[in-house]
Short mmCIF file of C-alpha atoms in Angstrom, two decimals:
data_model
loop_
_atom_site.label_atom_id
_atom_site.label_comp_id
_atom_site.label_asym_id
_atom_site.label_seq_id
_atom_site.Cartn_x
_atom_site.Cartn_y
_atom_site.Cartn_z
CA MET I 287 114.99 78.67 106.38
CA ALA I 288 112.68 78.95 109.38
CA ASP I 289 112.46 82.72 108.95
CA LEU I 290 111.25 82.26 105.38
CA GLU I 291 108.56 79.84 106.54
CA ILE I 292 107.37 82.29 109.19
CA LEU I 293 107.19 85.03 106.55
CA ARG I 294 105.15 82.73 104.30
CA HIS I 295 102.70 81.96 107.09
CA LEU I 296 102.41 85.64 107.98
CA ALA I 297 101.81 86.43 104.31
CA MET I 298 99.02 83.85 104.26
CA LEU I 299 97.46 85.45 107.33
CA VAL I 300 97.72 89.02 106.03
CA GLY I 301 96.56 88.01 102.56
CA GLY I 302 93.59 86.19 104.02
CA LEU I 303 92.60 89.18 106.10
CA ALA I 304 92.92 91.41 103.04
CA LEU I 305 90.65 89.07 101.07
CA ILE I 306 88.07 89.15 103.86
CA VAL I 307 88.07 92.95 103.89
CA PHE I 308 87.89 93.09 100.09
CA GLY I 309 85.04 90.59 100.06
CA PHE I 310 82.90 92.58 102.46
CA TRP I 311 83.76 95.91 100.84
CA GLY I 312 83.35 94.68 97.29
CA SER I 313 80.05 92.95 97.91
CA ASN I 314 78.58 96.28 99.02
CA LYS I 315 80.39 98.56 96.56
CA PHE I 316 80.18 96.76 93.20
CA ARG I 317 77.14 96.12 91.07
CA TRP I 318 75.84 92.77 89.92
CA PRO I 319 77.54 90.34 88.91
CA PHE I 320 80.81 91.67 90.34
CA ASP I 321 79.41 91.88 93.86
CA GLY I 322 79.01 88.11 93.94
CA ILE I 323 82.53 87.60 92.68
CA ALA I 324 83.90 89.95 95.33
CA ALA I 325 81.80 88.30 98.04
CA PHE I 326 83.31 84.95 97.07
CA ALA I 327 86.70 86.31 98.21
CA ALA I 328 85.59 86.55 101.86
CA PRO I 329 85.31 82.80 102.62
CA ILE I 330 88.48 82.12 100.62
CA GLY I 331 90.25 84.71 102.76
CA LEU I 332 88.84 83.14 105.91
CA LEU I 333 90.21 79.72 104.97
CA LEU I 334 93.56 81.22 104.00
CA SER I 335 93.90 83.12 107.27
CA ILE I 336 92.89 80.09 109.35
CA VAL I 337 95.53 77.96 107.63
CA GLY I 338 98.08 80.73 108.15
CA VAL I 339 97.34 80.90 111.88
CA ILE I 340 97.49 77.11 112.22
CA LEU I 341 100.86 77.02 110.48
CA LEU I 342 102.19 79.87 112.62
CA ILE I 343 101.26 78.02 115.79
CA ILE I 344 102.07 74.46 114.64
CA PRO I 345 104.53 74.64 111.71
CA THR I 346 104.53 70.86 111.17
CA PHE I 347 100.74 70.51 111.12
CA PHE I 348 100.47 69.29 107.51
CA THR I 349 103.63 67.16 107.44
CA LYS I 350 103.66 63.42 107.79
CA PRO I 351 104.85 62.06 111.14
#
């Protein structure tokens, strides 16, 4: 069970980093209005990767005491 949780947190981290890369790439590559939509992926990816790192370090961070 713990291995599955670690894989989920790693998937959140990798997915967040992929969204950040896509956001920066897409905001420069696509034309309007799709560049704004792609650029919106970068902060979402940042939040997702931060939550993934927090849960990798402290797995019980969001659980009740």
